[in-house]
XYZ file of C-alpha atoms in Angstrom:
695
model
C -79.988 -8.636 1.780
C -82.879 -6.857 3.757
C -82.415 -7.164 7.504
C -85.476 -9.185 8.461
C -84.163 -11.163 5.806
C -80.668 -11.293 6.876
C -81.820 -12.096 10.602
C -84.063 -15.289 9.269
C -81.151 -16.486 7.504
C -78.859 -16.256 10.196
C -81.340 -18.247 12.469
C -81.817 -20.743 10.016
C -78.240 -21.047 9.448
C -77.454 -21.468 13.569
C -80.135 -24.151 13.602
C -78.811 -26.401 10.858
C -75.279 -25.823 12.358
C -76.621 -26.913 15.714
C -78.747 -29.760 13.898
C -75.455 -31.065 12.312
C -73.270 -31.103 15.369
C -76.044 -32.649 17.600
C -76.077 -35.314 14.733
C -72.262 -35.565 14.798
C -72.039 -35.851 18.541
C -74.840 -38.265 18.325
C -72.796 -40.570 15.942
C -69.697 -40.038 17.867
C -71.513 -41.310 21.133
C -72.355 -44.349 19.331
C -68.974 -44.959 18.038
C -67.942 -44.532 22.001
C -70.483 -47.022 23.105
C -69.208 -49.468 20.166
C -65.451 -49.002 21.719
C -66.580 -49.608 24.948
C -68.184 -53.001 23.754
C -65.042 -53.670 21.997
C -62.853 -53.509 24.708
C -65.029 -55.516 26.790
C -64.854 -58.312 24.099
C -60.892 -57.856 24.229
C -60.402 -57.740 27.866
C -63.293 -59.596 29.602
C -64.295 -61.881 26.938
C -60.663 -62.652 25.722
C -61.873 -62.541 22.005
C -58.859 -60.735 20.540
C -59.859 -61.769 16.737
C -63.788 -60.732 17.817
C -62.287 -57.111 19.191
C -60.496 -56.809 16.236
C -63.606 -56.809 13.913
C -65.149 -54.594 16.168
C -62.322 -52.051 15.888
C -62.377 -52.120 12.390
C -66.128 -51.173 12.119
C -65.461 -48.510 14.701
C -62.508 -46.978 12.804
C -64.704 -46.954 9.639
C -67.786 -45.678 11.220
C -68.718 -42.295 9.551
C -68.914 -39.229 12.144
C -66.715 -41.223 14.830
C -64.780 -38.904 16.546
C -60.975 -38.611 15.829
C -60.320 -39.702 19.806
C -62.554 -42.410 19.663
C -60.939 -44.050 16.181
C -57.412 -43.089 17.176
C -58.126 -45.270 20.219
C -59.380 -48.032 18.507
C -56.650 -48.330 16.070
C -54.466 -48.267 19.128
C -56.283 -51.326 20.637
C -56.624 -53.118 17.429
C -52.629 -52.722 17.260
C -52.333 -54.259 20.740
C -54.905 -57.224 19.922
C -52.805 -58.027 16.624
C -49.712 -58.101 18.825
C -51.165 -60.421 21.490
C -51.979 -62.902 18.535
C -48.687 -63.618 17.788
C -45.625 -63.154 15.183
C -47.934 -63.731 12.285
C -49.979 -60.900 13.191
C -47.178 -58.391 13.995
C -47.417 -56.491 10.332
C -51.064 -55.754 11.070
C -50.112 -54.504 14.150
C -47.551 -52.234 12.679
C -50.175 -50.664 10.020
C -52.574 -50.154 12.871
C -50.126 -47.939 15.088
C -48.596 -46.272 11.725
C -51.894 -45.209 10.909
C -52.325 -43.844 14.187
C -49.050 -41.732 14.091
C -49.851 -40.651 10.495
C -53.459 -39.713 10.530
C -53.954 -38.833 14.327
C -51.366 -37.091 15.341
C -53.223 -34.117 16.869
C -54.381 -36.972 19.602
C -51.110 -36.578 21.550
C -51.219 -39.348 24.237
C -52.655 -41.782 21.558
C -50.029 -41.031 19.043
C -47.259 -41.046 21.766
C -48.363 -44.561 22.583
C -48.336 -45.974 18.880
C -45.203 -44.656 18.498
C -43.907 -46.452 21.706
C -45.268 -49.372 20.156
C -43.733 -49.006 17.000
C -40.264 -48.693 18.078
C -40.563 -51.821 20.416
C -41.864 -53.775 17.387
C -39.066 -52.406 15.445
C -37.051 -54.831 17.237
C -39.119 -57.219 19.039
C -38.973 -59.961 16.284
C -34.609 -59.352 16.541
C -34.963 -60.226 20.392
C -37.039 -63.133 20.075
C -34.579 -65.074 17.820
C -35.998 -67.841 15.812
C -35.785 -69.102 11.903
C -37.819 -66.191 10.527
C -35.235 -63.540 10.146
C -36.852 -60.511 8.406
C -35.191 -57.944 6.228
C -37.498 -55.091 5.058
C -36.779 -51.780 3.237
C -38.147 -48.977 5.479
C -36.990 -45.653 3.750
C -36.117 -44.848 -0.039
C -36.559 -41.874 -2.259
C -34.425 -38.784 -3.345
C -33.968 -37.629 0.362
C -32.593 -40.914 1.952
C -29.607 -40.500 3.221
C -26.803 -42.724 4.474
C -25.074 -40.054 6.464
C -26.619 -40.693 10.017
C -27.701 -43.349 12.289
C -30.980 -44.544 13.853
C -32.033 -43.618 17.247
C -31.775 -46.107 20.107
C -35.235 -45.796 20.469
C -35.990 -46.563 16.941
C -38.327 -43.732 16.111
C -35.988 -41.775 13.427
C -32.817 -41.939 11.654
C -30.432 -38.833 11.246
C -29.548 -37.736 8.008
C -28.333 -34.697 6.129
C -30.994 -33.143 3.566
C -28.940 -32.110 0.727
C -31.686 -29.982 -0.808
C -30.263 -27.428 1.318
C -27.351 -29.342 3.465
C -29.316 -28.968 6.873
C -29.083 -31.698 9.693
C -32.492 -33.358 9.721
C -34.394 -36.926 11.036
C -36.657 -38.770 9.248
C -39.840 -40.206 11.330
C -39.747 -44.075 10.621
C -43.186 -44.342 11.994
C -44.790 -41.446 9.600
C -42.025 -41.426 6.852
C -42.063 -37.570 7.758
C -38.938 -35.401 7.755
C -37.617 -32.625 9.915
C -34.907 -30.033 9.889
C -32.953 -30.044 13.103
C -30.796 -26.861 11.879
C -31.775 -24.071 9.559
C -28.585 -22.589 7.608
C -31.021 -21.554 4.743
C -30.569 -22.728 1.101
C -27.366 -23.366 -0.852
C -27.713 -19.739 -2.425
C -27.482 -18.462 1.087
C -24.814 -20.535 2.470
C -22.385 -23.214 1.157
C -22.300 -24.911 4.686
C -23.492 -28.706 5.438
C -24.079 -31.307 8.273
C -22.087 -34.503 7.277
C -21.912 -37.408 9.540
C -24.498 -37.555 12.727
C -25.159 -39.822 15.484
C -28.284 -39.766 17.900
C -27.497 -39.633 21.833
C -28.303 -42.715 23.998
C -31.490 -40.996 25.004
C -32.893 -40.062 21.561
C -32.921 -36.421 22.323
C -29.848 -34.828 20.870
C -27.615 -35.614 17.826
C -23.863 -34.995 17.676
C -22.634 -34.383 14.085
C -19.717 -32.666 11.687
C -20.471 -29.324 10.332
C -18.893 -27.914 7.513
C -18.226 -24.229 7.668
C -17.857 -21.591 4.774
C -14.427 -20.990 5.706
C -13.631 -24.446 4.587
C -13.321 -25.505 8.563
C -15.114 -28.578 10.519
C -16.830 -28.311 13.887
C -17.959 -31.339 15.682
C -21.370 -30.282 17.215
C -24.161 -31.339 19.209
C -27.981 -30.339 19.131
C -30.881 -30.877 20.659
C -34.232 -32.478 18.898
C -36.445 -29.534 20.879
C -34.846 -26.640 18.855
C -32.390 -25.837 20.638
C -29.294 -23.797 19.270
C -26.494 -26.226 18.797
C -23.471 -26.183 20.425
C -19.725 -26.344 19.171
C -17.958 -29.483 21.056
C -14.604 -28.947 19.091
C -13.605 -26.923 16.252
C -11.111 -27.772 13.520
C -7.491 -25.695 14.661
C -4.297 -26.755 16.140
C -3.238 -29.338 13.601
C -6.848 -30.804 13.394
C -8.649 -30.491 10.101
C -11.717 -32.955 10.226
C -13.583 -34.125 13.049
C -16.289 -36.880 12.459
C -18.705 -38.368 15.399
C -18.403 -42.579 15.540
C -20.411 -43.408 18.525
C -21.937 -41.881 22.007
C -20.940 -43.723 24.962
C -23.888 -45.729 26.784
C -24.027 -42.678 29.462
C -24.121 -39.791 26.976
C -21.030 -38.664 28.687
C -18.683 -38.981 25.930
C -18.332 -39.224 22.186
C -16.083 -41.191 20.240
C -14.819 -39.214 17.167
C -11.958 -39.513 14.413
C -9.966 -36.368 14.252
C -7.929 -35.644 11.011
C -4.957 -33.798 11.145
C -2.838 -31.750 8.764
C -0.114 -34.531 8.268
C -2.695 -36.851 6.677
C -2.787 -38.864 9.886
C -6.136 -40.031 11.995
C -6.764 -40.294 15.587
C -9.607 -41.838 17.312
C -10.453 -39.720 20.263
C -12.775 -39.379 23.083
C -14.528 -36.441 23.569
C -16.114 -35.268 26.724
C -19.515 -33.549 26.241
C -19.498 -31.547 29.592
C -15.942 -29.734 29.034
C -15.080 -30.907 25.605
C -11.770 -32.486 26.956
C -10.172 -34.857 24.713
C -8.443 -38.300 25.527
C -6.347 -40.089 22.660
C -7.819 -43.827 22.243
C -5.732 -44.966 18.904
C -3.655 -43.315 16.751
C -4.307 -45.097 13.209
C -1.639 -43.127 10.675
C -2.641 -42.311 7.603
C -5.263 -45.215 7.330
C -8.797 -43.693 8.215
C -10.065 -44.511 11.723
C -11.492 -48.407 11.963
C -15.457 -48.450 12.313
C -15.948 -48.779 16.208
C -18.652 -48.751 18.904
C -18.954 -48.965 22.865
C -20.383 -52.027 24.660
C -23.745 -51.457 25.871
C -22.172 -51.221 29.413
C -19.575 -48.636 28.262
C -16.529 -51.086 29.277
C -15.529 -51.730 26.167
C -14.475 -50.408 22.556
C -14.758 -52.645 19.503
C -13.243 -52.058 16.411
C -12.024 -53.659 13.059
C -8.396 -52.841 12.370
C -5.793 -54.794 9.605
C -5.602 -57.719 12.384
C -9.010 -58.556 12.719
C -11.494 -57.492 15.514
C -10.094 -55.999 18.798
C -11.738 -55.096 22.188
C -10.064 -52.100 24.039
C -10.995 -51.826 27.972
C -11.340 -48.231 28.680
C -10.129 -48.460 32.123
C -6.968 -50.040 31.502
C -6.315 -49.029 27.601
C -5.617 -52.639 26.976
C -6.725 -54.127 23.823
C -7.490 -57.776 23.211
C -7.904 -59.854 20.132
C -11.819 -60.937 19.467
C -11.620 -62.531 15.904
C -7.830 -62.397 14.945
C -8.694 -62.898 10.882
C -6.714 -60.340 8.521
C -9.370 -60.088 6.280
C -11.485 -56.981 5.545
C -13.533 -56.600 8.357
C -16.172 -54.034 9.654
C -17.633 -53.617 12.841
C -21.505 -53.258 12.390
C -22.770 -53.091 16.119
C -22.914 -54.325 19.273
C -26.331 -56.112 20.484
C -28.285 -54.111 23.116
C -27.637 -57.114 25.556
C -24.158 -56.790 24.872
C -23.357 -60.664 24.267
C -22.696 -60.467 20.655
C -20.947 -58.487 18.150
C -22.087 -57.883 14.549
C -19.506 -57.568 11.908
C -18.864 -57.911 8.263
C -16.248 -59.626 6.748
C -15.288 -61.332 3.274
C -13.886 -64.388 5.307
C -15.867 -66.769 3.067
C -15.175 -65.114 -0.253
C -17.592 -62.621 -0.508
C -18.633 -59.598 2.223
C -21.442 -60.959 4.732
C -22.872 -60.552 7.878
C -21.433 -62.238 10.785
C -22.221 -62.937 14.680
C -19.658 -63.593 17.161
C -20.524 -64.190 21.214
C -18.511 -61.900 23.511
C -18.043 -62.468 27.444
C -15.965 -60.555 29.733
C -13.887 -58.908 26.907
C -13.123 -62.295 25.153
C -14.767 -64.383 22.109
C -17.025 -67.026 23.435
C -16.944 -69.420 20.336
C -16.738 -69.379 16.968
C -18.556 -66.599 14.749
C -21.623 -67.507 12.900
C -23.147 -66.566 9.717
C -26.104 -63.998 9.863
C -26.824 -63.181 6.215
C -25.035 -63.786 2.866
C -24.275 -60.642 0.725
C -23.925 -57.469 2.453
C -22.599 -53.946 0.536
C -24.332 -51.742 3.434
C -23.220 -48.808 5.593
C -24.376 -49.437 9.035
C -26.903 -47.040 10.994
C -26.963 -49.030 14.409
C -29.097 -51.084 16.361
C -32.538 -49.977 18.287
C -32.463 -51.048 22.154
C -34.948 -53.610 20.835
C -32.364 -55.237 18.721
C -33.316 -54.307 14.998
C -30.294 -53.869 12.855
C -30.763 -50.550 10.419
C -28.131 -50.012 7.224
C -28.147 -48.151 4.455
C -27.434 -49.315 0.652
C -26.302 -47.398 -1.825
C -27.321 -47.967 -5.682
C -24.723 -46.308 -7.353
C -24.834 -46.110 -11.254
C -21.725 -44.810 -13.353
C -21.208 -44.925 -16.979
C -18.906 -43.679 -19.732
C -20.518 -42.459 -22.897
C -19.248 -41.435 -26.218
C -21.122 -38.887 -28.420
C -20.246 -36.861 -31.372
C -20.519 -33.071 -31.977
C -20.228 -30.620 -35.009
C -16.889 -28.379 -34.078
C -18.538 -25.642 -35.929
C -22.075 -25.507 -34.855
C -21.833 -27.704 -31.604
C -24.714 -29.761 -32.827
C -25.002 -33.342 -31.678
C -23.938 -35.837 -34.659
C -24.412 -38.924 -33.163
C -26.125 -39.013 -29.312
C -24.269 -40.878 -26.542
C -23.518 -44.237 -26.825
C -22.024 -46.641 -23.759
C -18.728 -47.096 -24.417
C -18.836 -50.577 -23.037
C -21.603 -53.297 -23.188
C -20.097 -55.467 -21.274
C -19.675 -52.978 -18.005
C -22.641 -51.334 -16.956
C -23.088 -49.057 -14.056
C -19.091 -49.383 -12.965
C -17.207 -47.174 -15.222
C -16.134 -43.754 -14.846
C -13.054 -41.001 -15.309
C -12.884 -41.025 -18.871
C -9.878 -39.195 -20.817
C -8.419 -39.662 -23.969
C -4.799 -40.073 -25.197
C -2.804 -37.281 -26.272
C -2.941 -38.734 -29.906
C -6.381 -39.584 -29.621
C -6.010 -43.608 -30.034
C -6.948 -44.458 -26.909
C -9.721 -43.860 -24.320
C -8.701 -44.523 -20.639
C -11.483 -44.948 -17.943
C -11.577 -46.669 -14.591
C -13.826 -49.446 -13.880
C -15.039 -50.740 -10.248
C -15.373 -54.414 -10.141
C -16.280 -54.048 -6.266
C -16.492 -50.499 -3.773
C -13.006 -51.137 -2.671
C -11.156 -52.359 -5.825
C -10.851 -50.248 -8.805
C -8.820 -51.038 -12.437
C -7.841 -48.350 -15.069
C -8.947 -49.598 -18.286
C -7.092 -48.579 -21.765
C -9.559 -49.020 -24.694
C -8.633 -48.783 -28.270
C -10.554 -46.067 -30.340
C -9.853 -48.204 -33.579
C -10.667 -51.683 -32.861
C -12.426 -51.692 -29.536
C -9.686 -53.735 -27.531
C -9.277 -53.298 -23.934
C -6.579 -53.662 -21.754
C -7.004 -53.622 -17.504
C -4.220 -51.884 -15.595
C -4.405 -53.552 -11.685
C -2.888 -50.956 -9.408
C -2.415 -53.133 -6.495
C -4.501 -52.667 -3.391
C -4.429 -48.763 -4.573
C -8.412 -47.189 -4.572
C -8.438 -44.951 -7.387
C -10.150 -41.219 -6.592
C -12.257 -39.127 -8.832
C -9.502 -37.590 -11.376
C -7.980 -38.921 -14.075
C -5.447 -37.250 -17.032
C -3.069 -39.002 -19.736
C 0.294 -37.834 -19.278
C 1.171 -35.795 -22.294
C 3.683 -38.215 -23.376
C 1.376 -40.570 -23.640
C 3.200 -43.157 -21.874
C 1.313 -42.865 -18.386
C -1.948 -42.236 -16.623
C -2.168 -39.632 -13.721
C -4.599 -40.447 -10.844
C -5.032 -39.875 -7.182
C -4.931 -43.151 -5.291
C -5.323 -43.973 -1.737
C -3.085 -46.587 -0.440
C -3.312 -48.292 2.927
C -0.676 -47.118 5.321
C 0.486 -44.048 3.182
C -2.810 -41.801 2.850
C -3.713 -40.242 -0.711
C -0.845 -39.206 -3.151
C -0.958 -38.435 -7.146
C 0.105 -41.444 -8.740
C 1.852 -41.890 -12.248
C 0.855 -45.293 -13.721
C 2.663 -46.933 -16.734
C 0.295 -47.891 -19.348
C 2.163 -50.478 -20.327
C 3.268 -52.254 -17.125
C 0.802 -50.612 -14.755
C 3.638 -49.756 -12.183
C 2.598 -46.962 -10.044
C 4.790 -44.220 -8.693
C 3.906 -41.307 -6.406
C 3.868 -37.729 -7.755
C 3.360 -36.029 -4.982
C 1.249 -36.420 -1.722
C -2.202 -35.194 -2.173
C -3.744 -32.016 -0.206
C -6.093 -33.109 2.473
C -8.700 -31.497 1.538
C -8.517 -32.965 -1.872
C -8.648 -36.551 -1.011
C -10.245 -38.389 -3.802
C -11.100 -35.401 -5.663
C -8.206 -33.436 -6.510
C -8.411 -30.477 -8.278
C -5.714 -30.503 -11.054
C -4.227 -30.114 -14.492
C -0.889 -31.092 -15.762
C 1.134 -28.667 -18.141
C 1.793 -30.080 -21.890
C 5.135 -30.748 -21.217
C 4.356 -33.130 -18.278
C 6.387 -31.367 -15.710
C 4.358 -29.114 -13.659
C 1.052 -30.282 -11.814
C -1.245 -27.084 -11.341
C -3.545 -27.835 -8.327
C -5.733 -26.194 -5.510
C -4.398 -26.387 -2.217
C -6.392 -25.619 1.044
C -4.178 -24.075 3.737
C -3.903 -24.911 7.409
C -5.996 -24.276 9.121
C -8.897 -24.349 6.501
C -10.018 -21.111 5.088
C -11.799 -20.694 1.999
C -10.849 -16.787 1.789
C -6.838 -18.145 1.530
C -7.377 -21.298 -1.286
C -3.854 -21.079 -3.074
C -3.504 -22.292 -6.809
C 0.083 -23.704 -6.802
C 2.386 -24.714 -9.262
C 4.438 -28.113 -8.594
C 7.585 -28.821 -10.496
C 7.631 -32.340 -10.473
C 12.002 -32.756 -10.961
C 12.767 -30.354 -8.021
C 9.364 -30.631 -6.084
C 9.555 -27.402 -5.797
C 6.045 -25.011 -5.437
C 4.965 -21.681 -6.169
C 2.072 -19.759 -5.875
C -0.010 -18.681 -9.101
C -2.692 -17.090 -7.412
C -4.534 -17.031 -4.146
C -8.614 -16.633 -4.340
C -11.255 -16.930 -2.211
C -14.007 -19.653 -3.637
C -11.160 -21.157 -5.674
C -12.558 -24.510 -7.248
C -11.312 -25.656 -10.315
C -7.958 -25.002 -12.599
C -7.811 -26.412 -16.256
C -4.436 -25.861 -18.828
C -4.765 -24.485 -22.146
C -3.082 -26.631 -24.720
C -0.370 -24.281 -25.358
C 0.651 -24.152 -21.984
C 0.548 -20.302 -21.828
C -2.865 -20.053 -19.785
C -4.928 -21.136 -17.190
C -8.631 -21.643 -16.883
C -9.791 -21.183 -13.149
C -13.296 -21.233 -11.496
C -13.984 -19.703 -8.121
C -17.413 -18.955 -6.367
C -17.622 -15.369 -6.148
C -20.975 -13.868 -4.749
C -22.871 -17.224 -5.103
C -21.904 -17.189 -8.792
C -19.664 -19.968 -10.575
C -16.915 -17.452 -12.214
C -14.770 -18.952 -15.073
C -11.390 -16.674 -15.785
C -8.347 -16.743 -17.638
C -4.936 -16.071 -16.533
C -1.386 -16.321 -17.608
C -0.021 -19.632 -16.028
C 2.852 -17.665 -14.395
C 0.408 -15.652 -12.617
C -1.170 -12.000 -13.278
C -4.433 -10.697 -13.991
C -7.331 -13.108 -13.941
C -9.651 -12.145 -16.468
C -13.405 -12.855 -15.878
C -14.741 -15.037 -18.959
C -18.230 -16.003 -17.993
C -20.641 -15.853 -14.398
C -23.163 -18.326 -14.143
C -25.644 -17.610 -11.616
C -26.042 -19.571 -8.381
C -29.195 -21.189 -9.807
C -27.351 -22.955 -12.778
C -23.699 -23.494 -11.215
C -22.688 -26.824 -11.369
C -19.346 -27.792 -9.012
C -18.855 -31.010 -10.437
C -17.830 -30.619 -14.073
C -14.875 -28.593 -14.477
C -14.295 -26.465 -17.390
C -11.729 -27.566 -20.135
C -10.183 -26.094 -23.184
C -10.962 -27.160 -26.670
C -7.800 -29.089 -28.258
C -7.621 -25.956 -30.734
C -7.479 -23.651 -27.704
C -10.228 -21.502 -29.290
C -13.165 -22.384 -26.674
C -13.723 -22.786 -23.056
C -15.895 -25.683 -22.640
C -18.539 -25.482 -19.355
C -21.835 -26.621 -17.858
C -25.016 -25.119 -16.517
C -28.080 -26.626 -14.722
C -31.439 -26.037 -16.232
C -33.772 -24.091 -13.960
C -32.343 -24.656 -10.896
C -31.830 -28.266 -11.191
C -27.895 -28.441 -11.085
C -27.697 -32.016 -11.550
C -30.339 -32.722 -13.966
C -30.742 -31.545 -17.595
C -27.044 -30.284 -17.507
C -26.306 -28.442 -20.747
C -22.907 -27.829 -22.367
C -21.934 -24.354 -23.386
C -18.828 -22.927 -24.773
C -17.370 -19.493 -24.671
C -14.492 -18.103 -26.979
C -11.266 -17.985 -25.017
C -10.671 -14.361 -25.822
C -14.244 -13.599 -24.446
C -17.553 -12.957 -25.889
C -20.962 -14.360 -25.919
C -21.484 -18.042 -24.501
C -22.969 -20.326 -27.022
C -25.268 -23.442 -25.909
C -24.124 -26.532 -27.805
C -26.678 -29.191 -28.472
C -25.835 -31.834 -25.793
C -27.767 -32.109 -22.663
C -26.975 -34.397 -19.947
C -28.580 -35.727 -17.005
C -26.190 -36.194 -13.971
C -22.878 -35.261 -15.622
C -19.750 -35.489 -13.979
C -16.985 -35.887 -16.462
C -16.724 -34.427 -19.918
C -13.607 -34.814 -22.145
C -13.280 -33.779 -25.597
C -11.247 -35.731 -27.911
C -8.256 -34.205 -29.860
C -10.248 -34.020 -33.129
C -12.617 -31.827 -31.377
C -15.707 -34.082 -32.601
C -15.800 -37.008 -30.265
C -16.825 -36.250 -26.405
C -15.934 -38.516 -23.307
C -19.087 -38.271 -21.008
C -19.525 -39.665 -17.727
C -22.532 -40.081 -15.183
C -23.271 -40.455 -12.070
C -26.872 -41.624 -10.700
C -28.049 -43.112 -7.662
C -30.082 -43.642 -4.497
C -30.150 -44.608 -1.078
C -32.220 -46.937 0.667
C -32.489 -47.916 4.144
C -33.455 -51.496 5.567
C -33.712 -52.930 8.687
C -33.051 -56.602 9.696
C -34.797 -58.262 12.294
C -35.303 -61.551 14.092
C -31.922 -62.831 13.873
C -30.520 -62.610 17.207
C -30.051 -65.435 19.466
C -33.158 -66.296 21.611
C -32.305 -65.462 25.255
C -31.676 -68.208 27.552
C -34.432 -68.863 29.944
C -33.314 -69.728 33.499
C -34.173 -72.839 34.785
């Protein structure tokens, strides 16, 4: 372009831009005039509905400035609020639009957030017959490991894509990481339970370290570095925050000790000093919350609901009822306690009045049917909770032993029970399939199914909660499962398949809990299991062999990152899985110890630690799984590799969300257990008694 033409073009462009700018300014000025007129309609004339229509037109006006539109939306929401409860939803929509689309208008957006927080519980404080329950968050990132902030702005949670502590903004729906640990390939650390502080500016949380230990930490939402309040050690292996004191000076926390017992502790935020509140034995600490004035702690125990007066240490019964209770929260005014109970035959939500540390009348039913994880109250009186939609199913497929191709695709083992079956395993003679059925979250039964007739028998194991492992005893007369018994903790149980009688074989390591890493020798005399030492240290994990008659234990191998163990059919070799340099490595070694020979190495993007490797019945191959393209829980492929080594072979079976894989003794049928689920966060509003008006 010639210089003269360039100057002319530049001049025309500047003129055009200037004209456009002036036109936009004129439009914004027109919108600003309209805004002032709408404010007059609202405040001087008192015509709220008329003002709303004016604000709507301003928000839709082309060329209106962002500050003008944001202000119009904010005032429109305020008008809807003034019109009463029927317009509450419209008010919420207006405020949410401000926060979602006009976050750059800091002052207006901040006021909209405050209005949303107040709306979240205003109905709850008002009382009345129109209780509302609505879903506020759902999707793959939704989680139930945290709590709602007292100001109602966010819910803390663990982002399982990375393991970071994060917050979910309830107004915008946006998520933000509070920690930055990097991807799973870089670090296996993660955040566990979390609780926002009373001022909603900090979060207390439990943190799993790469060495297998836990910390109790506090972090600010302003990006400040986390502070370790208490680290595992001195007989403590786990630390979980339960609640903040109202003044923010203390944390109520559960300490898990090496002997399997639990302590409810008060931890000072300032100097990390601790005070024992209650020793709960081998049962987990009861759900517990502070009263809003900080005088009491309410909890649910075997005997019912109780109050502990912090100053005196005295405990008072509140609802002496030995049914299944759980404290859900203390109402912000301190006059009522919300709890769940199966006192009426189903788990429901109840409200009981409290005055001067005592019950004030009989509990009242609030909501029938409740299977949620409490996430706490906002100061405005809205109660948040999470619902876990878990689906676990057992299927059976048929493979060609020679080629590994699928002969018959997976079919449900039961048409009667859908979404509540897990942990399949075949009997040694192949005549039966055992699996676990969960009628309710706290109840489990073992099902024995005939492979020839389809007939099923159920074994009731008392009040025992069955964990995530199941093996047939080699003699075919019993099932071996991890079980939790109140007052006794976790142990490995042998359940007679005829009588259902359960006997303890050994206590379970603390780190194993309901997910023990074990297998049985073919003669049934030895359990091989992975043990976590005290204090926890991922570099000192042991594979132990326990003689079930003498209870004598010997170390087979000590290996960093040790994860799984499987015994060969002849009882001469072990297949072990361990994390090595961010890869999952399968090795073969003698059951008596010695060299662990590498069999296959699975990269971090394909490694899956849910499904342990197992030998085929003839001992020739080892079955294992891989995730596809970094999706380690979806599109999981079944592979095999020769026990003597060689090139792995992909079989024809691909299953989403695979958790259990057991091959029938005939080498053809395979039992598959899948586990899918999602979390939803809900809020319950407008259910609290209306405050009494002084005459």
